[in-house]
mmCIF file of C-alpha atoms and ligand atoms in Angstrom:
data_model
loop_
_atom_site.group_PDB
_atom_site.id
_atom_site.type_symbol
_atom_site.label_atom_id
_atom_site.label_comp_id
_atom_site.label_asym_id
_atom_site.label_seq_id
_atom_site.Cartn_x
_atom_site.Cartn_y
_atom_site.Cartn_z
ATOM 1 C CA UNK A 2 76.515 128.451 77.640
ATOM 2 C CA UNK A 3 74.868 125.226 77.286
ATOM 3 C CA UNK A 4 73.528 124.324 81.050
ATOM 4 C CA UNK A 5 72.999 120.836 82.443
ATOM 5 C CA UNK A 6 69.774 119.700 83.035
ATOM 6 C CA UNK A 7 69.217 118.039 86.272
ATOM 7 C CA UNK A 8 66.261 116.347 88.090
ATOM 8 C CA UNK A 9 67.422 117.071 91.679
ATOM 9 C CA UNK A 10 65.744 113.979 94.230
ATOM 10 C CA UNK A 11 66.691 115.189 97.507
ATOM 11 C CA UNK A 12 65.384 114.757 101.459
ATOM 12 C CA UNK A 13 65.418 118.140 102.823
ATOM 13 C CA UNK A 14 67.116 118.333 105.392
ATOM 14 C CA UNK A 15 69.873 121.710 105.781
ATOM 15 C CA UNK A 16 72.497 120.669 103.576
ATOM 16 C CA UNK A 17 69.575 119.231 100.926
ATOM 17 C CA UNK A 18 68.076 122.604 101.389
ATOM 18 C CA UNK A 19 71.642 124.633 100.116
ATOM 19 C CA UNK A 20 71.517 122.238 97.522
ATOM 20 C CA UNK A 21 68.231 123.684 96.181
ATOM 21 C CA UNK A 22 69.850 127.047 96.885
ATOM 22 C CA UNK A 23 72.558 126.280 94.673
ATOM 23 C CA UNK A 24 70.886 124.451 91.804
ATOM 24 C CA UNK A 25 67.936 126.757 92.022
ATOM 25 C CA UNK A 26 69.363 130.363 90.570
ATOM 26 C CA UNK A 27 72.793 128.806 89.132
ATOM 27 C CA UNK A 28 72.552 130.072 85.146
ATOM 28 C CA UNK A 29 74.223 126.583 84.708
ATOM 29 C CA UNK A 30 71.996 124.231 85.852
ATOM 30 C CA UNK A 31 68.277 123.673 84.342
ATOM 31 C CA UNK A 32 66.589 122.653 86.919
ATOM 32 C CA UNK A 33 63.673 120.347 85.485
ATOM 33 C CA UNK A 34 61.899 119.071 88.972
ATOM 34 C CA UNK A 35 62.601 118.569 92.246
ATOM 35 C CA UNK A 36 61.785 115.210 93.810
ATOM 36 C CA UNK A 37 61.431 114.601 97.169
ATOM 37 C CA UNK A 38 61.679 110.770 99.298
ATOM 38 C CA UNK A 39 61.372 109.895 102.678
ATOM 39 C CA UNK A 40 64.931 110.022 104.372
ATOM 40 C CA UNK A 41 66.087 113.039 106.921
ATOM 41 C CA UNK A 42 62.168 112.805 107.941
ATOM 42 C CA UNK A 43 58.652 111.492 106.447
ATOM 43 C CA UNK A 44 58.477 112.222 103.387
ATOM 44 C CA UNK A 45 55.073 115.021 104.191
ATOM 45 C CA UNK A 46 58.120 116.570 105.956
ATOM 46 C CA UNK A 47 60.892 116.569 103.278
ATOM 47 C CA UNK A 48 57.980 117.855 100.601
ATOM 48 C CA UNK A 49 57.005 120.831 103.300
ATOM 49 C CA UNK A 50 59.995 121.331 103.349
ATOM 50 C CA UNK A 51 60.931 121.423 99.705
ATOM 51 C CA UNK A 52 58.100 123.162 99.353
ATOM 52 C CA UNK A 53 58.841 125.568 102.473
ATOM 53 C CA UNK A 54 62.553 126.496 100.251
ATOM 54 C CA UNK A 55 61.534 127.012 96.964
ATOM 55 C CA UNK A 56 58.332 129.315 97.825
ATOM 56 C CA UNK A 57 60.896 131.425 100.358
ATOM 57 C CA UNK A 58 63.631 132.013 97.558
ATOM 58 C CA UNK A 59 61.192 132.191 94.846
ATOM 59 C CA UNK A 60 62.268 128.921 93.255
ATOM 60 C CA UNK A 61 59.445 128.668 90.424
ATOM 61 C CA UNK A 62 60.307 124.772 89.603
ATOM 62 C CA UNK A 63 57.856 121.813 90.342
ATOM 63 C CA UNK A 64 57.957 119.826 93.313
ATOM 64 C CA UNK A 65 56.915 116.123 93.185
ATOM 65 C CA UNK A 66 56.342 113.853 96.470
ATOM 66 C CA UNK A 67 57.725 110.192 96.017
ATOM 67 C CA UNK A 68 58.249 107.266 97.772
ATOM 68 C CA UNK A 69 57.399 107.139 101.818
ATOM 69 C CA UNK A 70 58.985 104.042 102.348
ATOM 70 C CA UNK A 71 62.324 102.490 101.564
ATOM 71 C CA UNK A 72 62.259 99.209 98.584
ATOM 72 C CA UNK A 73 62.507 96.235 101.537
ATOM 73 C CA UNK A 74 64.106 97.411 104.513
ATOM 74 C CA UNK A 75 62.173 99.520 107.284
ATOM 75 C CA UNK A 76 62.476 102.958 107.388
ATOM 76 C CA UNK A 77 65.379 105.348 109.461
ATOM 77 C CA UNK A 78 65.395 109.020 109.622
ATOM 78 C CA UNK A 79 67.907 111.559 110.958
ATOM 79 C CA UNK A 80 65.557 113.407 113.288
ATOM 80 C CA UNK A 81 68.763 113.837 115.730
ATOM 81 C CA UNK A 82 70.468 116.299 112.901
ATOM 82 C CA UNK A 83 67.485 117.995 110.974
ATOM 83 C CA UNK A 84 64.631 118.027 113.785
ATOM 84 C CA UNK A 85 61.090 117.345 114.342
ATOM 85 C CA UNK A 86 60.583 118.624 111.138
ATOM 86 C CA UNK A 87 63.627 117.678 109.287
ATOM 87 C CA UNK A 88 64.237 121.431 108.522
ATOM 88 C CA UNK A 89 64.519 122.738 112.118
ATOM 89 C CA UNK A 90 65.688 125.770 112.368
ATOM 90 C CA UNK A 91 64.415 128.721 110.157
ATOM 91 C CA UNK A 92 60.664 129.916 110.307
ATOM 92 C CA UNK A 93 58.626 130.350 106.881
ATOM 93 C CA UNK A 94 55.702 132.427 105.950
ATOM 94 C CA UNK A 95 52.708 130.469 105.065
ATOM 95 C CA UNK A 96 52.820 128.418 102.868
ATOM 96 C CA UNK A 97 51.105 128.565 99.294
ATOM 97 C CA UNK A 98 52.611 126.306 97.438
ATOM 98 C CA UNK A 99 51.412 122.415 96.506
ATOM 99 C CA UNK A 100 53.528 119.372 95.091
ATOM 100 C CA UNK A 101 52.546 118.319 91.814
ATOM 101 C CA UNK A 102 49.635 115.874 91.513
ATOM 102 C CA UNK A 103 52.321 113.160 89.647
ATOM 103 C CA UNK A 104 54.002 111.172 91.624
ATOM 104 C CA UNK A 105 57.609 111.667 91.668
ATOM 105 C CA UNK A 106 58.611 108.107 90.367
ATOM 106 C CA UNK A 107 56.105 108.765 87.539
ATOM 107 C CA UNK A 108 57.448 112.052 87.222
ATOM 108 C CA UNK A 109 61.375 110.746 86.392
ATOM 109 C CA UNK A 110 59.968 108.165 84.047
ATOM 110 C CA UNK A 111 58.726 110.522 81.887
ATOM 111 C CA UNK A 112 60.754 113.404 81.951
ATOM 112 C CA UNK A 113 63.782 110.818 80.938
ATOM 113 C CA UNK A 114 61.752 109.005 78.148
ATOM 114 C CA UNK A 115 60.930 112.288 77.019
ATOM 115 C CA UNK A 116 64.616 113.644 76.971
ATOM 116 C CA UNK A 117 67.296 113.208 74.371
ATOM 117 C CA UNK A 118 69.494 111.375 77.281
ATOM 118 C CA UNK A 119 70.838 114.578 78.289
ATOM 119 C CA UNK A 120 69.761 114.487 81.776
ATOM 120 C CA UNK A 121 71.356 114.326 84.834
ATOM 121 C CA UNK A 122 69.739 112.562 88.172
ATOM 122 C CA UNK A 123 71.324 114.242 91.128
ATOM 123 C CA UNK A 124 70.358 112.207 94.483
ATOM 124 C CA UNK A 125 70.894 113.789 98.125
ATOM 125 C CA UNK A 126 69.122 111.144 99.781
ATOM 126 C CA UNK A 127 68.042 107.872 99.726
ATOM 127 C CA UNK A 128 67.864 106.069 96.378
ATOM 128 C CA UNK A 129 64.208 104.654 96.561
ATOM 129 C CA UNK A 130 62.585 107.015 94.127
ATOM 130 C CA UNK A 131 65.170 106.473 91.282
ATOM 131 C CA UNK A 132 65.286 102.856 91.702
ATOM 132 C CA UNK A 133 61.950 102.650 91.280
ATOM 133 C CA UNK A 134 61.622 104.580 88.429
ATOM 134 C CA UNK A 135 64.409 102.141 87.192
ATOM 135 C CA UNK A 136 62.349 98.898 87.731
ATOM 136 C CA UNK A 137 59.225 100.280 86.862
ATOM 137 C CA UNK A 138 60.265 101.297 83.351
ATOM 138 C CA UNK A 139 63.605 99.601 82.644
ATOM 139 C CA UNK A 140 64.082 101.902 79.363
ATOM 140 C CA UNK A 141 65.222 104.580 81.448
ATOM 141 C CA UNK A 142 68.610 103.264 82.241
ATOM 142 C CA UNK A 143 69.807 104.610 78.714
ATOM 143 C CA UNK A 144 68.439 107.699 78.867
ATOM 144 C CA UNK A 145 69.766 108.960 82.263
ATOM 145 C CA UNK A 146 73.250 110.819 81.381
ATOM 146 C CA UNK A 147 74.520 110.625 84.323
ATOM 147 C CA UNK A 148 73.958 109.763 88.139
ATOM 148 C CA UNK A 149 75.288 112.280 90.668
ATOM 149 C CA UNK A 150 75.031 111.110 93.983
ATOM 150 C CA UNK A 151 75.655 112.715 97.730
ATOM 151 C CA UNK A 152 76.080 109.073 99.414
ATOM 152 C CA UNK A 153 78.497 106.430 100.662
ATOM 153 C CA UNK A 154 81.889 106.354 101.512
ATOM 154 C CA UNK A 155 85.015 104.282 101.556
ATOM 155 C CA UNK A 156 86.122 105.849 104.704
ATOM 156 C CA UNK A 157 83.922 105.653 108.033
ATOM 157 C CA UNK A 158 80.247 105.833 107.439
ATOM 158 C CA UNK A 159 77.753 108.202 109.758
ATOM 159 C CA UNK A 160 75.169 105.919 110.924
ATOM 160 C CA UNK A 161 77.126 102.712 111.508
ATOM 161 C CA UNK A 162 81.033 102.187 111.157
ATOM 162 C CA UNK A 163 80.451 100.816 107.592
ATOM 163 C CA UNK A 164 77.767 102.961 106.023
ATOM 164 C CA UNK A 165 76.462 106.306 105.239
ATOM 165 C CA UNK A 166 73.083 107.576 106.297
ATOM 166 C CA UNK A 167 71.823 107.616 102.027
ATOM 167 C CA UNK A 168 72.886 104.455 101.070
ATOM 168 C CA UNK A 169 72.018 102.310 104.487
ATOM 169 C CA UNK A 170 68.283 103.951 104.199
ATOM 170 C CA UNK A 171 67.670 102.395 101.109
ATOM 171 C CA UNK A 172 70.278 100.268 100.356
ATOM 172 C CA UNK A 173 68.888 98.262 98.094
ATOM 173 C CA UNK A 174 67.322 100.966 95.741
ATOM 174 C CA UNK A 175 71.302 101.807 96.072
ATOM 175 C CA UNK A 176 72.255 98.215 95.183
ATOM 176 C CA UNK A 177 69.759 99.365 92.107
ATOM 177 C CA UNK A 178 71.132 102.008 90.734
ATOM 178 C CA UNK A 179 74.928 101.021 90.961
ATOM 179 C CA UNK A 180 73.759 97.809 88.968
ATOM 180 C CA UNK A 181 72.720 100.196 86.690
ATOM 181 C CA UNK A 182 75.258 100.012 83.939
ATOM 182 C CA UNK A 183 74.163 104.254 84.275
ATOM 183 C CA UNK A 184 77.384 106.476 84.702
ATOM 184 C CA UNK A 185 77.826 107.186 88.673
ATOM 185 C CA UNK A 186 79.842 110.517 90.508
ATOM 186 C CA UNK A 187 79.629 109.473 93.568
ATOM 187 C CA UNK A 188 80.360 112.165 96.467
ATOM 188 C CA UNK A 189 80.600 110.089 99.774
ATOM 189 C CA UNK A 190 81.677 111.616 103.312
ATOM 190 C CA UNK A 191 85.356 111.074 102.349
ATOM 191 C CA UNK A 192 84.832 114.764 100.536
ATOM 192 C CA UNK A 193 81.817 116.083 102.138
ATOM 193 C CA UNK A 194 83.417 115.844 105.460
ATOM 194 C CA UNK A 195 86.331 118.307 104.576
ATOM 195 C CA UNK A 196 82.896 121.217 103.509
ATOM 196 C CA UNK A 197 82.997 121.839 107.496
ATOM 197 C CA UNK A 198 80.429 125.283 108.088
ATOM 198 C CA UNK A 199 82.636 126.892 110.960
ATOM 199 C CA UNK A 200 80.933 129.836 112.119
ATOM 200 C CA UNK A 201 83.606 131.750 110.146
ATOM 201 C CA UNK A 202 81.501 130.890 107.008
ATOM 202 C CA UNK A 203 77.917 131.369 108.675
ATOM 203 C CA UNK A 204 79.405 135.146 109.646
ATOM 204 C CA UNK A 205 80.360 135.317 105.772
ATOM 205 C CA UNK A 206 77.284 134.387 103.657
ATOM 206 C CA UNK A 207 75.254 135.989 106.333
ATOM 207 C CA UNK A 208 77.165 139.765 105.658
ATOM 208 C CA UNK A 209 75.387 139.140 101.975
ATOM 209 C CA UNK A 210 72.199 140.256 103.669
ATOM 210 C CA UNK A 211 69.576 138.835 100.721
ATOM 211 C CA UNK A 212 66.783 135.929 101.690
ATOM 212 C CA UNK A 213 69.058 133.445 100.366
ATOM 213 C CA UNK A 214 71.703 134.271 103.170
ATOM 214 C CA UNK A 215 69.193 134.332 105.689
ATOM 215 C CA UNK A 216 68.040 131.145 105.237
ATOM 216 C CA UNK A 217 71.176 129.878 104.981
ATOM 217 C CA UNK A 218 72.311 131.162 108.292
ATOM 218 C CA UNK A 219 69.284 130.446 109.749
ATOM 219 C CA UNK A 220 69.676 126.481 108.600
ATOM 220 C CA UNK A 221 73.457 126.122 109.965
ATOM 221 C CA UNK A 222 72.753 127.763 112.923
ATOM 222 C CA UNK A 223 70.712 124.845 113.986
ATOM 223 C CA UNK A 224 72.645 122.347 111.900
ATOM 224 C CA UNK A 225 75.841 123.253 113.631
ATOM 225 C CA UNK A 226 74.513 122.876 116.971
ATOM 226 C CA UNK A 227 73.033 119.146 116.450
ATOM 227 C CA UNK A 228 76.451 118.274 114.796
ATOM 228 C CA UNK A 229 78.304 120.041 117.786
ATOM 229 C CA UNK A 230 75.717 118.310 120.600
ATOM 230 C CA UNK A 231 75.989 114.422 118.082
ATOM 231 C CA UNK A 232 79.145 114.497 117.327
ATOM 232 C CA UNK A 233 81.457 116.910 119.061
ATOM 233 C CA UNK A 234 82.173 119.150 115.986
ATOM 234 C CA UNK A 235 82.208 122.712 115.770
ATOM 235 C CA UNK A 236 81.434 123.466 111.793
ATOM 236 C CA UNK A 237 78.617 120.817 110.573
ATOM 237 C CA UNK A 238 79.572 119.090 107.157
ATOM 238 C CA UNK A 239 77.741 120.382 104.292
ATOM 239 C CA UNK A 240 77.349 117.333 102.171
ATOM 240 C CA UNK A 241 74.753 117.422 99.773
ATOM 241 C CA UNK A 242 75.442 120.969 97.883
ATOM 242 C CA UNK A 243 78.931 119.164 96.979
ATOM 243 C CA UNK A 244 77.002 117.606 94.497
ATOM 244 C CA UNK A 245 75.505 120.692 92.673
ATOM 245 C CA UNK A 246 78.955 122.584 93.433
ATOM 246 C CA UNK A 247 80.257 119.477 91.175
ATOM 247 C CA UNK A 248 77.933 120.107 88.618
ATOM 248 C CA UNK A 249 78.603 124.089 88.434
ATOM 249 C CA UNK A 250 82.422 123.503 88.251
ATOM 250 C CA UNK A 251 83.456 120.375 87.852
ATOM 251 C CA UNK A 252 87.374 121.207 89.359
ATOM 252 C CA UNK A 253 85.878 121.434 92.532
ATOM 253 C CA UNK A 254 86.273 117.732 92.943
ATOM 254 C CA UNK A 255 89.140 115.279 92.004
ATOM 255 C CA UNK A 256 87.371 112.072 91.113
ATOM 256 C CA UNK A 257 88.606 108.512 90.901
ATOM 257 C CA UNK A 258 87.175 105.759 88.650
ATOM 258 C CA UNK A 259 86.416 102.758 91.473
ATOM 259 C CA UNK A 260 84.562 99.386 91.055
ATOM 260 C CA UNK A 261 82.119 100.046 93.991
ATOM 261 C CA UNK A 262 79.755 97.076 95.485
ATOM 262 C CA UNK A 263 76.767 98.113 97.509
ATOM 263 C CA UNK A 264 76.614 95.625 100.498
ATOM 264 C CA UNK A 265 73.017 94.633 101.425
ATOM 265 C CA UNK A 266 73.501 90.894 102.744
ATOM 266 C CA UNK A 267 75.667 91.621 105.581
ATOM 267 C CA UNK A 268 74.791 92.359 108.923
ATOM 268 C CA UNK A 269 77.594 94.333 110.182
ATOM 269 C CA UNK A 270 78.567 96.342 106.904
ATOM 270 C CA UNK A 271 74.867 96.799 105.959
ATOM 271 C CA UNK A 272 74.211 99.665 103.345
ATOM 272 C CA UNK A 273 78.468 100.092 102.921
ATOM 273 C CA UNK A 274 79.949 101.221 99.603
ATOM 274 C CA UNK A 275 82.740 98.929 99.172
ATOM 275 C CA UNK A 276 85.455 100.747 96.709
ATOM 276 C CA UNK A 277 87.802 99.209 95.669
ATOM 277 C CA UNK A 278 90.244 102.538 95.695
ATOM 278 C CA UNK A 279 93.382 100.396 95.002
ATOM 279 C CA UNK A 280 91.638 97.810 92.465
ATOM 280 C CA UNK A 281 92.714 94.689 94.350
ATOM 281 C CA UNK A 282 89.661 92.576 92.366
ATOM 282 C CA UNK A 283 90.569 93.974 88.994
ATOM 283 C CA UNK A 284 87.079 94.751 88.380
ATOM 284 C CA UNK A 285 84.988 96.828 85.915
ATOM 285 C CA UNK A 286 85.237 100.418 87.547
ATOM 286 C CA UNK A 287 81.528 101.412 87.760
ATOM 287 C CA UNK A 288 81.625 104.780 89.687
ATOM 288 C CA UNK A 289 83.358 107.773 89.526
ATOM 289 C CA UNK A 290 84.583 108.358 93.457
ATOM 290 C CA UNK A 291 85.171 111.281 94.778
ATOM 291 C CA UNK A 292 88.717 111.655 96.261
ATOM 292 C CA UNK A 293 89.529 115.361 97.088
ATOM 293 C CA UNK A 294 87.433 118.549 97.344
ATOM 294 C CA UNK A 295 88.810 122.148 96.733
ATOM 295 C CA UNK A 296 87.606 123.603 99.853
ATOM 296 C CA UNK A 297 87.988 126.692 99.141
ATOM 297 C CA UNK A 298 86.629 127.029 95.555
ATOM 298 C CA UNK A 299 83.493 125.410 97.200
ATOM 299 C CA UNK A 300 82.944 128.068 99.712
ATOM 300 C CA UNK A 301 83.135 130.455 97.017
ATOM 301 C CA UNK A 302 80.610 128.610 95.262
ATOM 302 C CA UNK A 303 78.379 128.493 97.986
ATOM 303 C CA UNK A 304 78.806 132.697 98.008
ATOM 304 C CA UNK A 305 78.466 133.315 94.608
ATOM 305 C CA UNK A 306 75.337 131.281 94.239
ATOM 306 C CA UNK A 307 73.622 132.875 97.588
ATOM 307 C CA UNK A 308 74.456 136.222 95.657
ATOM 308 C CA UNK A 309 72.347 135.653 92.592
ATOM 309 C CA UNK A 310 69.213 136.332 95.087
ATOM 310 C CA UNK A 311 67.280 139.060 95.812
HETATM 311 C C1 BDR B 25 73.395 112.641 104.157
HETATM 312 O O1 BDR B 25 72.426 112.238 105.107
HETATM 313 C C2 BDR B 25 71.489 113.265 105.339
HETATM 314 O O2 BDR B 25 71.253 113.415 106.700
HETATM 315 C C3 BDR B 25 72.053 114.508 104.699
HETATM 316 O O3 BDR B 25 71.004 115.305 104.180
HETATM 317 C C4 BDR B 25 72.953 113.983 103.616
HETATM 318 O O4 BDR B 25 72.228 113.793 102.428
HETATM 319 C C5 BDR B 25 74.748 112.636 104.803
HETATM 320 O O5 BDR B 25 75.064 111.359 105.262
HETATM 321 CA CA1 CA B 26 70.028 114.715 102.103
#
């Protein structure tokens, strides 16, 4: 089987933290690097915490810390979901492992102008470290196969009516990257939202009884409860594994071809995707949206991938 090769650029955070889970033993997925940006916390948080995951499950892929700050606009984080430490919730042996001395941004530059254009950039949180790979070496554009992205939405956003926490931290390295001209799948709350963890599922990936399940239930137990005390919810949406889920079988998702404009002048609608679902402006399309997710076939995902631990 010929896998796809994926730089995953994530802010860990729980759900970034399945993600690595998922794209980490998948026999898939080639996981090249994992790079890490400011976002659900500073980014010496997100990179413990990268670094935390893939020493605990064994993980043997380089980390690389990127950008601290957003492109222009001043920096958010998401303390009141993922904690003082952005990955509240399970407790780690010491850790051993180091990022990489590159820098992340450095990192995807190369590794693309190295490739034959058969990678694919998978983003769980803000943009920043893409785009600015993408402005610092332009050439990249063509070489990146494909852009998978956990981010936006054409429904309600999370942080403000309009806009999504990925794309309103950094919505200009967002603006970026859908100005690309580089192929987009982009997986926005309108499908994450319906990959709700009840405490049905926790009880069911925790009965597998290997590391991978323990962190796992160790993760939603404290994700659950901050989306429970924020937003009134019982089971805590699992959005950024949707992307890697995506990746490992693509029928998990029904997409829809969209022109999609990234908003960064207005005040109000600030960081919003605006999709045009119904293509009122007869526009180029430029992203592949997200529409429907097979709940069920994801779940299964998730348990078949937290199987292939020890
Ligand atoms: C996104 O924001 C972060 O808090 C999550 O990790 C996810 O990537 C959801 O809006
Ligand atoms: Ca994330």
């Amino acid at each position: 089987m010929e896998k796809t090769k994926i730089i995953l650029d994530c802010d860990p955070g729980h759900d970034d933290a399945v993600a690595i889970i998922l794209a980490g033993k998948n026999p898939a997925i080639d996981l090249l690097g994992i790079t890490v940006v400011s976002g659900n916390q500073t980014l010496d948080k997100t990179v413990r915490n990268a670094l935390n995951v893939t020493q605990y499950l064994g993980i043997d892929v380089p980390v690389f810390a990127g950008c601290s700050e957003p492109m222009v606009r001043k920096k958010i984080t998401a303390g009141d979901i993922h904690g003082e430490s952005g990955l509240d919730g399970p407790v780690f042996p010491p850790l051993e492992r180091k990022a990489e001395p590159e820098h992340a941004v450095n990192f995807i530059i190369r590794t693309l102008m190295e490739s034959d254009g058969d990678i694919t950039v998978v983003t769980t949180g803000p943009m920043t470290n893409l785009a600015m790979a993408m402005r610092m070496e332009p050439k990249i554009v063509s070489k990146i196969k494909r852009i998978v992205l956990m981010g936006g939405a054409y429904t309600n956003g999370n942080v403000t009516p309009a806009a999504e926490f990925n794309i309103v931290a950094d919505a200009e390295a967002a603006y970026v990257c859908f100005t690309s001209n580089v192929p987009i799948t982009m997986v926005g709350l309108d499908v994450t939202r319906l990959a709700l963890c009840y405490p049905e599922i926790v009880d069911r990936m925790g009965k597998i009884e290997n590391r991978a399940s323990k962190l796992f239930v160790d993760l939603m137990r404290h994700f659950c409860k901050s989306q429970k005390e924020t937003f009134g919810w019982e089971g805590g949406p699992l959005h950024d594994p949707v992307t890697i889920a995506y990746l490992i079988d693509p029928s998990v998702l029904e997409v829809k071809p969209m022109n999609v404009q990234i908003d960064i002048r207005s005040t109000q609608s600030y960081g919003r995707t605006n999709c045009d679902r119904f293509d009122y402006l007869h526009l180029p399309h430029t992203a592949d949206v997200a529409t429907d997710l097979d709940v069920e076939r994801f779940w299964n995902i998730i348990e078949e991938n937290i199987r292939l631990y020890d």
